[in-house]
Backbone as JSON Lines, residues from 0, in Angstrom:
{"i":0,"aa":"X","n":[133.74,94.5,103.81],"ca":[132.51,94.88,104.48],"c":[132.55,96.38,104.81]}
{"i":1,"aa":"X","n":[131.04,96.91,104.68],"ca":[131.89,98.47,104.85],"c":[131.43,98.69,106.35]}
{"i":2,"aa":"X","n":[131.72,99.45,106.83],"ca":[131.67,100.01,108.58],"c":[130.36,100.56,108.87]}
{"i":3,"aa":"X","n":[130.03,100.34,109.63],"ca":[128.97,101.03,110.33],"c":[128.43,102.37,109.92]}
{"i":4,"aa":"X","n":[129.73,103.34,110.01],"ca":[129.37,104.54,109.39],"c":[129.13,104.61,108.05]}
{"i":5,"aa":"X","n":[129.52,103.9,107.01],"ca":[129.85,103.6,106.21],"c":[128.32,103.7,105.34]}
{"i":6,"aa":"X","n":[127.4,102.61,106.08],"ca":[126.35,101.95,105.95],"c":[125.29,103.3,106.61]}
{"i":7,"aa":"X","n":[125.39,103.23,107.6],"ca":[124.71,104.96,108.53],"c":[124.55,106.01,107.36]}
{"i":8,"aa":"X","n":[125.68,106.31,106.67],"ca":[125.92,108.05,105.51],"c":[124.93,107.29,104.35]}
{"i":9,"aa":"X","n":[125.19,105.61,103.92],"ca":[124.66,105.21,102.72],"c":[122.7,105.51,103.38]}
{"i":10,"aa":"X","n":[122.4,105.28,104.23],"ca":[121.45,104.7,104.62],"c":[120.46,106.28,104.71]}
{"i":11,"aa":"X","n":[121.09,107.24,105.5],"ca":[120.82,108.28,105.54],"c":[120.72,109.35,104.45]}
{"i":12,"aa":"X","n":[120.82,108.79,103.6],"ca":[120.53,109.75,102.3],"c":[119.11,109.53,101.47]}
{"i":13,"aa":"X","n":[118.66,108.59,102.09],"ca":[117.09,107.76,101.89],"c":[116.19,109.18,102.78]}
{"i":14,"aa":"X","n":[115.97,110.21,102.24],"ca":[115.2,111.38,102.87],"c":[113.61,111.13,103.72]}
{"i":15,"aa":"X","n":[113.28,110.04,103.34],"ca":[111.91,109.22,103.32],"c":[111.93,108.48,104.31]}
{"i":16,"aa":"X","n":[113.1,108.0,105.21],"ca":[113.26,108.04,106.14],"c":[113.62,107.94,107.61]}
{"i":17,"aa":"X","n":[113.06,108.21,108.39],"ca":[113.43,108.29,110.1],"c":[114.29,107.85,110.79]}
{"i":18,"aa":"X","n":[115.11,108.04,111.26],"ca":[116.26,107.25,111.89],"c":[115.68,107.57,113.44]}
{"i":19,"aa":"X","n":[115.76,106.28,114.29],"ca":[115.25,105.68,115.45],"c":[116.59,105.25,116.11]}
{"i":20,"aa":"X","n":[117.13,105.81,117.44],"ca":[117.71,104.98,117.84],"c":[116.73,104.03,118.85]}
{"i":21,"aa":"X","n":[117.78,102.99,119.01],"ca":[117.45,101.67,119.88],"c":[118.25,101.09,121.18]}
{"i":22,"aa":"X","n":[118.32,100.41,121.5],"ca":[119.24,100.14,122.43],"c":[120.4,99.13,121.71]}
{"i":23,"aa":"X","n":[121.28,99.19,122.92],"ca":[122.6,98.49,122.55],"c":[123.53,99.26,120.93]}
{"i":24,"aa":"X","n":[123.41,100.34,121.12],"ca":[123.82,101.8,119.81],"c":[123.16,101.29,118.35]}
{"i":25,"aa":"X","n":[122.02,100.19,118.64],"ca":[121.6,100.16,117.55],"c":[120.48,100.89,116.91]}
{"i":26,"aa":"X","n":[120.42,100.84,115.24],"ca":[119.47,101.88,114.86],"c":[118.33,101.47,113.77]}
{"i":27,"aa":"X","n":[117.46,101.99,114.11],"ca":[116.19,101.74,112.92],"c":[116.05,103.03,112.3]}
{"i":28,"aa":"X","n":[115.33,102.29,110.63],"ca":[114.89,103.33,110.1],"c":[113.75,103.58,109.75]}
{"i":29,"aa":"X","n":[112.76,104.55,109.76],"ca":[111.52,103.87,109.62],"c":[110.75,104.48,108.16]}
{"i":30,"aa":"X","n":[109.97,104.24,107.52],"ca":[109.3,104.42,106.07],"c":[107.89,104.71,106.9]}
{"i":31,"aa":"X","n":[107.42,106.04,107.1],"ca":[106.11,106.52,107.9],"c":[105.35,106.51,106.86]}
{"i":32,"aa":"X","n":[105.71,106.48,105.94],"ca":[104.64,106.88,104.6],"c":[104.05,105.49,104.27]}
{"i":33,"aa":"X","n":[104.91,104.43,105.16],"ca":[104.18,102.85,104.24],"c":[102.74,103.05,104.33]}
{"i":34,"aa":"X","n":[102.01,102.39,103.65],"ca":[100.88,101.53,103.26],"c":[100.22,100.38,104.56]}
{"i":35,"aa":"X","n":[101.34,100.35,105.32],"ca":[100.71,99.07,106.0],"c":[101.11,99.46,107.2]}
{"i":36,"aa":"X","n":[100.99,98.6,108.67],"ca":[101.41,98.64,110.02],"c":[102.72,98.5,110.04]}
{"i":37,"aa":"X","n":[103.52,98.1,108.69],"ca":[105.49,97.77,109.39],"c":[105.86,98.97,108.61]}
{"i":38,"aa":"X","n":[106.74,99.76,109.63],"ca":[107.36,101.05,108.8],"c":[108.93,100.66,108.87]}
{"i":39,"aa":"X","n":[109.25,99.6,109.85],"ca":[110.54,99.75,109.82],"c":[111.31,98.66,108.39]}
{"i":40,"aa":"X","n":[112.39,99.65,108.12],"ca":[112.5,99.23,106.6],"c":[114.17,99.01,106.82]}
{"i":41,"aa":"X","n":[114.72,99.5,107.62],"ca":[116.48,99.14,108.27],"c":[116.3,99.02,109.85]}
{"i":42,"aa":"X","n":[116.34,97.6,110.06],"ca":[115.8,97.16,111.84],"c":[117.45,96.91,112.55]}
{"i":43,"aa":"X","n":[117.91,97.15,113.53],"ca":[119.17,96.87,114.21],"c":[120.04,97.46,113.55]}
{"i":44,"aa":"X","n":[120.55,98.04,112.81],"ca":[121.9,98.53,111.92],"c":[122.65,98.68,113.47]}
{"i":45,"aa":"X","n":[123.54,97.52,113.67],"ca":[124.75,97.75,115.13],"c":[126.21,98.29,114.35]}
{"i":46,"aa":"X","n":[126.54,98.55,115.64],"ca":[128.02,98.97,115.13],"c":[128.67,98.12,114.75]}
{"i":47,"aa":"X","n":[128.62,97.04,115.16],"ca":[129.83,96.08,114.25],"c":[129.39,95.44,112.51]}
{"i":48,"aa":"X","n":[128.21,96.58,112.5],"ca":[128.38,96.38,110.86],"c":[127.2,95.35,110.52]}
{"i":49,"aa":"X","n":[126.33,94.62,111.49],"ca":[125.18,94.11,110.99],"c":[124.35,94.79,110.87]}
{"i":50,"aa":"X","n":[122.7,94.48,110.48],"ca":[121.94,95.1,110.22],"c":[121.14,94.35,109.19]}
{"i":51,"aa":"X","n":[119.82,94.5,109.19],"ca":[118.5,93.86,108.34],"c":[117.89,95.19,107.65]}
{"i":52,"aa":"X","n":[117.62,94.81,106.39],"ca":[116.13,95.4,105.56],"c":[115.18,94.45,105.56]}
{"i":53,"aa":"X","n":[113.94,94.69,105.75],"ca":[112.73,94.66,105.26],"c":[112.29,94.14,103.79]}
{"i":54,"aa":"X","n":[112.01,93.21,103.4],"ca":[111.77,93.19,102.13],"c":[110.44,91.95,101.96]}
{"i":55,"aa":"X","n":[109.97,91.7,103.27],"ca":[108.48,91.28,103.31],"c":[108.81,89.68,102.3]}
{"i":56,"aa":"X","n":[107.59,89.74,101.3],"ca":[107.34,88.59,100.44],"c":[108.27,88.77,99.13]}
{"i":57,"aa":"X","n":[109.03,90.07,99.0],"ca":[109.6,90.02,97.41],"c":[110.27,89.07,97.33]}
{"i":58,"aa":"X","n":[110.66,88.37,95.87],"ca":[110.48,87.01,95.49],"c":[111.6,87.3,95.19]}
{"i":59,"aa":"X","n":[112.68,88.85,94.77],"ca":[114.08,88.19,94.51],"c":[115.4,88.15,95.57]}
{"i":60,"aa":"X","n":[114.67,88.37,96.76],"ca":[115.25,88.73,97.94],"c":[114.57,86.95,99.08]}
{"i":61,"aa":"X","n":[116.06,86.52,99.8],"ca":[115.47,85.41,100.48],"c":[115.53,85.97,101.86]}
{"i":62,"aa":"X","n":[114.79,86.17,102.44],"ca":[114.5,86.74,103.77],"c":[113.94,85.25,105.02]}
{"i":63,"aa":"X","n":[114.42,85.88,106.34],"ca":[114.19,85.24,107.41],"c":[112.2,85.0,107.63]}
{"i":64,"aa":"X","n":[111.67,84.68,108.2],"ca":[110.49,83.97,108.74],"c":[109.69,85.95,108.96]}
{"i":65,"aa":"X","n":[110.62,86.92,109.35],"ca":[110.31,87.86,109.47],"c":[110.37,89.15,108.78]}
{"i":66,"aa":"X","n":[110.51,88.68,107.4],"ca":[111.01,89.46,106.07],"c":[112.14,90.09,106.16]}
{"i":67,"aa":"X","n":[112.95,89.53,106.58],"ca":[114.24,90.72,106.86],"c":[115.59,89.67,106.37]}
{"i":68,"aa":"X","n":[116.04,90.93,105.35],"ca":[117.58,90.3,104.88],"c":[118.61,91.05,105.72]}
{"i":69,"aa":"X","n":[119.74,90.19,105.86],"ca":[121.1,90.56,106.7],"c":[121.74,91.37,105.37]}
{"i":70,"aa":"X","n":[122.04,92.51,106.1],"ca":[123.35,93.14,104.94],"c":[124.57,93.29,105.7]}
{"i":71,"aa":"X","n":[124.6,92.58,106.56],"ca":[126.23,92.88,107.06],"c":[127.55,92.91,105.66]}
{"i":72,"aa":"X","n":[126.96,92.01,105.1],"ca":[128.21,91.59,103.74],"c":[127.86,92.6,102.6]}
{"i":73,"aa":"X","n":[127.07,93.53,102.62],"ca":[126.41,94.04,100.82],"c":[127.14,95.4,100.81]}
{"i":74,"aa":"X","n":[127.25,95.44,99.63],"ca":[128.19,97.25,99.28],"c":[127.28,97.9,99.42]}
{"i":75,"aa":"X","n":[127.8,99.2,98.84],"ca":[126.8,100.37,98.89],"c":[125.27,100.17,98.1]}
{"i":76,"aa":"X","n":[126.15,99.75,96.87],"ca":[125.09,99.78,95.55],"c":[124.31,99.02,96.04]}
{"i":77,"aa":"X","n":[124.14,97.72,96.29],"ca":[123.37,96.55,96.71],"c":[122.41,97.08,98.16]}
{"i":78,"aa":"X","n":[123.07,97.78,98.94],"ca":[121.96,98.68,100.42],"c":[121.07,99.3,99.73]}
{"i":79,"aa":"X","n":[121.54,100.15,98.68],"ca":[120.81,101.36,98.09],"c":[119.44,100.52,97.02]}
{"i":80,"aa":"X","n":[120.32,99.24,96.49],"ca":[118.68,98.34,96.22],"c":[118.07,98.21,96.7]}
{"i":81,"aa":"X","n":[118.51,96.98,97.69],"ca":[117.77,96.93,98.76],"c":[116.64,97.39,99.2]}
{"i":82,"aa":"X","n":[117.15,98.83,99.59],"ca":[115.93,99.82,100.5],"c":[115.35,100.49,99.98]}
{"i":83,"aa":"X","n":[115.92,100.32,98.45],"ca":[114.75,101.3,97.64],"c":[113.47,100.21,97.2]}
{"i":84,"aa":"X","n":[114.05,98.79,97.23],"ca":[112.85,97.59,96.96],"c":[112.01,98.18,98.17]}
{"i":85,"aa":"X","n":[112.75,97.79,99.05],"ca":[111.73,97.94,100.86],"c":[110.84,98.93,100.88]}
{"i":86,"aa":"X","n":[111.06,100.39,100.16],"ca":[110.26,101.23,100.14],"c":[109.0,101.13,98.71]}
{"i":87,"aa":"X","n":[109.9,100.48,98.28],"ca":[108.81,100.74,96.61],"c":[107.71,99.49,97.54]}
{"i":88,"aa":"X","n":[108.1,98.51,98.24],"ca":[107.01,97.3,98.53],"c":[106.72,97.91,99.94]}
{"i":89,"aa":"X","n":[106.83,98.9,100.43],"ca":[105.66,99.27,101.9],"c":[104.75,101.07,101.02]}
{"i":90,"aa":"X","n":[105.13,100.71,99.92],"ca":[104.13,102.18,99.61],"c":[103.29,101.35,98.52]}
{"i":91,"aa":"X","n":[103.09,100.49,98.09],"ca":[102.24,100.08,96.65],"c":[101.02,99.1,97.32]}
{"i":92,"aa":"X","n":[99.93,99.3,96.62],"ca":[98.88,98.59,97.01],"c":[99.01,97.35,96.17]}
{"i":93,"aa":"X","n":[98.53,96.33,97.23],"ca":[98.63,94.8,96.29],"c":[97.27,95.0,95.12]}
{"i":94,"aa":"X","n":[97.8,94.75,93.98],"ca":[96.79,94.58,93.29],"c":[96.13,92.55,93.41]}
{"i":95,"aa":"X","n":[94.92,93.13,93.69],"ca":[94.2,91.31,93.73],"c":[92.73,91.79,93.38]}
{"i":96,"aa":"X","n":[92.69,91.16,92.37],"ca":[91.34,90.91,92.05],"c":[90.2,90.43,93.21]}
{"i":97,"aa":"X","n":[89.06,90.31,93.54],"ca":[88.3,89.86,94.59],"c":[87.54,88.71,94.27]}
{"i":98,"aa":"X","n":[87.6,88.14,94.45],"ca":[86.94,86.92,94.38],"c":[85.6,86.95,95.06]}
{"i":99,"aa":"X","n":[85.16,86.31,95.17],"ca":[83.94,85.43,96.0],"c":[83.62,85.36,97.59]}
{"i":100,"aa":"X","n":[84.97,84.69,97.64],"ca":[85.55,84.3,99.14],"c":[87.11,84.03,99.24]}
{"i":101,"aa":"X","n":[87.55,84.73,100.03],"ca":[88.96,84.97,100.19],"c":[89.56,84.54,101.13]}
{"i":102,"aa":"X","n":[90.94,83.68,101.85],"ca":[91.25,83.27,103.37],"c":[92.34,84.81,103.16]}
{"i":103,"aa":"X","n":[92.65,85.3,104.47],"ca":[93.16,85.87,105.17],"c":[93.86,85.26,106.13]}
{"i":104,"aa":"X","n":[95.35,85.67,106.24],"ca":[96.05,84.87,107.56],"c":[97.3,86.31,107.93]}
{"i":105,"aa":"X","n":[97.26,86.22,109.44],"ca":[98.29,87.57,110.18],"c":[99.53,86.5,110.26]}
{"i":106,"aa":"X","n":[100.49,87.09,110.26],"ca":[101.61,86.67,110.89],"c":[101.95,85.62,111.96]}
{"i":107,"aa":"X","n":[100.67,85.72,112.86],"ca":[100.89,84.8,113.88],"c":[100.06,83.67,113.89]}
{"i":108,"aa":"X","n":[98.74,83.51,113.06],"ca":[98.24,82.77,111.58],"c":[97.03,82.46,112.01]}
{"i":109,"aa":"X","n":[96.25,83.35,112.49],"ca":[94.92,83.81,112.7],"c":[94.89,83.49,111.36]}
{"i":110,"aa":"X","n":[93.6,83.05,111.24],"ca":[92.74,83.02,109.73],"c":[91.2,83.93,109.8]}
{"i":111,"aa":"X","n":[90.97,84.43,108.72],"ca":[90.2,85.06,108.69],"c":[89.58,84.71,107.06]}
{"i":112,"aa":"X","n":[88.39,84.78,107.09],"ca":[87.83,84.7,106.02],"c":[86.41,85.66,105.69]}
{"i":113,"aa":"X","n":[87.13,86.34,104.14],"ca":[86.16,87.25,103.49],"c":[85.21,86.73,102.68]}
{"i":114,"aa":"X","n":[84.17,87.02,102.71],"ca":[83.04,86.3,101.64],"c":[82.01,87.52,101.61]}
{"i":115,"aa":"X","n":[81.76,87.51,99.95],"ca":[80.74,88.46,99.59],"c":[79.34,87.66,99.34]}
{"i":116,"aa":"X","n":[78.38,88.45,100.3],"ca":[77.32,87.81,100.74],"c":[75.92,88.68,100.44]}
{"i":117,"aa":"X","n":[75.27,88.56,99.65],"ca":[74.26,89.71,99.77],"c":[74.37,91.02,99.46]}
{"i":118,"aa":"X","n":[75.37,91.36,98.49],"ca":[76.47,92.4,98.16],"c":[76.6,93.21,99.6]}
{"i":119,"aa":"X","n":[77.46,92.66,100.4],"ca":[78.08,92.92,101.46],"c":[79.31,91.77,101.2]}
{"i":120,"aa":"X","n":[80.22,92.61,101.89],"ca":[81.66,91.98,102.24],"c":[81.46,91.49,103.58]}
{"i":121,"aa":"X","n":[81.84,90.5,104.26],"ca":[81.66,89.82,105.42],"c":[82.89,89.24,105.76]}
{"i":122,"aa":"X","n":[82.99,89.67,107.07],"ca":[84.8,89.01,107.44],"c":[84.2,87.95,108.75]}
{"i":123,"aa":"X","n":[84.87,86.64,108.64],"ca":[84.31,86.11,109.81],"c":[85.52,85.19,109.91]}
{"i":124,"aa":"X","n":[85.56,85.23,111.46],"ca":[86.29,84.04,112.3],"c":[85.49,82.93,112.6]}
{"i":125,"aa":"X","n":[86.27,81.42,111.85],"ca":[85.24,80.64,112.53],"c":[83.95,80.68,111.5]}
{"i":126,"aa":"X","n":[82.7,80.49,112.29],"ca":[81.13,80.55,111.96],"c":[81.08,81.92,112.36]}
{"i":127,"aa":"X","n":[81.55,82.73,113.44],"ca":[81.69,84.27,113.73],"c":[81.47,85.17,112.86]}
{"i":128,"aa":"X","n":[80.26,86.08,112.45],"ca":[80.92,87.16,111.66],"c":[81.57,88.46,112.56]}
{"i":129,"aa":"X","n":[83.02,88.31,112.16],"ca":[83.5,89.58,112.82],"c":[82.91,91.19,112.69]}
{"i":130,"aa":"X","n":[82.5,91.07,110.94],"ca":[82.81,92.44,110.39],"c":[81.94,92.38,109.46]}
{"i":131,"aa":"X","n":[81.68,93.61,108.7],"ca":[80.86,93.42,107.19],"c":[80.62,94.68,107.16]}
{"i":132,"aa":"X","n":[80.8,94.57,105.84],"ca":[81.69,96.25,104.66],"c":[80.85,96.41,103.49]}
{"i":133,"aa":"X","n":[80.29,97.6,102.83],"ca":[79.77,97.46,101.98],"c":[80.7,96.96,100.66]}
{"i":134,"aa":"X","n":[81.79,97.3,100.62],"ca":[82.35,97.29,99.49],"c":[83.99,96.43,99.53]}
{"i":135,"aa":"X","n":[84.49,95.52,98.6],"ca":[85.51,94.86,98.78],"c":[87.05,95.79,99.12]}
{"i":136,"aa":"X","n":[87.07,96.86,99.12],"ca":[88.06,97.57,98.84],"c":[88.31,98.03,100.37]}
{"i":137,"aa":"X","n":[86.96,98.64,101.28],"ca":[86.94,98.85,102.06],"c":[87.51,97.49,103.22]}
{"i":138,"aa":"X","n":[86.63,96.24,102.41],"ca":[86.98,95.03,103.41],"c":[88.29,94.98,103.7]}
{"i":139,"aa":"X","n":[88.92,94.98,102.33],"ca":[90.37,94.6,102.26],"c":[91.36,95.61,102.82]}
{"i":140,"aa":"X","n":[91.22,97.44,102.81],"ca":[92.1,97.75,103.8],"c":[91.51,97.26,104.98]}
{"i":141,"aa":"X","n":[90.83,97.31,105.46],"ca":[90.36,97.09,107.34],"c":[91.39,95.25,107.45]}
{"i":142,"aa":"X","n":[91.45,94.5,106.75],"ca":[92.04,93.42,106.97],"c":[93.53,93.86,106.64]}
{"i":143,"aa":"X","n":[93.95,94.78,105.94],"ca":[95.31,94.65,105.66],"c":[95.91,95.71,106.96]}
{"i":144,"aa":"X","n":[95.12,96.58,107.7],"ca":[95.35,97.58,108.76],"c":[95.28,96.73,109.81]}
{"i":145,"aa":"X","n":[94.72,95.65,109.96],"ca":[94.48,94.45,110.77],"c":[96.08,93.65,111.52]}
{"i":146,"aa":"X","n":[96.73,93.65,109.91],"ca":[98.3,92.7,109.79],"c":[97.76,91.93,109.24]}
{"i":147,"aa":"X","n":[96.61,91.42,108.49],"ca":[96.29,90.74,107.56],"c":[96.52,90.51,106.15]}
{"i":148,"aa":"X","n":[97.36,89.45,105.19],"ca":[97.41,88.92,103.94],"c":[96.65,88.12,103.29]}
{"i":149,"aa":"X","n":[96.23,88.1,101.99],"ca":[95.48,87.23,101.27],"c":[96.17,85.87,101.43]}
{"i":150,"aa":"X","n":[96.14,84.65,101.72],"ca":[96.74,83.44,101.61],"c":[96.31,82.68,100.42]}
């Protein structure tokens, strides 16, 4: 397993970015440039050598309920994947075609639903219309700036 510092020098050569301390000597790193509301892309790195990346929904990475893989156990080479996945997936726009009508769900699993109505985009909770956008592109950042995903 490599050491703390070890992981800190690997981690810090990622120019892109921020190192945050935290409490209990632990450290974040953060990706300011993402695309979305989560910048942190290395959450807790402690001294005794644990520490999480970020790696959201990518499909070759098995992550906790909160997108985050443990690297306490990974070498260099394998960190340096890692966080270069974490960054390539908080800077790229999801490509999705638009449909019709779309569900939307946050993290904490609000649903939201988009429907193009009258060539207007319409976001509504419920029977509620929350929102309404001329254009799907517009709908879809305001829902993804939200913490909102296509479901």
């Amino acid at each position: 397993m490599l050491t703390f510092q070890e992981k800190l020098d690997i981690i810090e050569t990622f120019d892109e970015l921020t190192k945050k301390e935290v409490s209990l000597n632990r450290v974040n790193f953060h990706f300011e440039d993402s695309l979305y509301d989560k910048t942190v892309v290395v959450y807790h790195l402690h001294p005794n050598g644990n520490g999480f990346v970020y790696t959201g929904e990518l499909p070759q990475y098995e992550s906790n309920a909160k997108g985050l893989v443990n690297i306490r156990d990974y070498t260099e080479e394998e960190i340096r994947t890692i966080i270069t996945a974490s960054i390539t997936y908080l800077s790229q726009e999801e490509e999705i075609e638009p449909a019709a009508q779309q569900t939307w769900k946050d993290s904490e699993g609000h649903t939201l639903l988009l429907v193009e109505e009258d060539d207007r985009w319409n976001i509504y909770a419920g029977e509620n219309l929350e929102d309404s956008f001329g254009g799907y592109d517009e709908a879809a950042l305001y829902l993804r700036e939200e913490g909102f995903k296509i479901r």
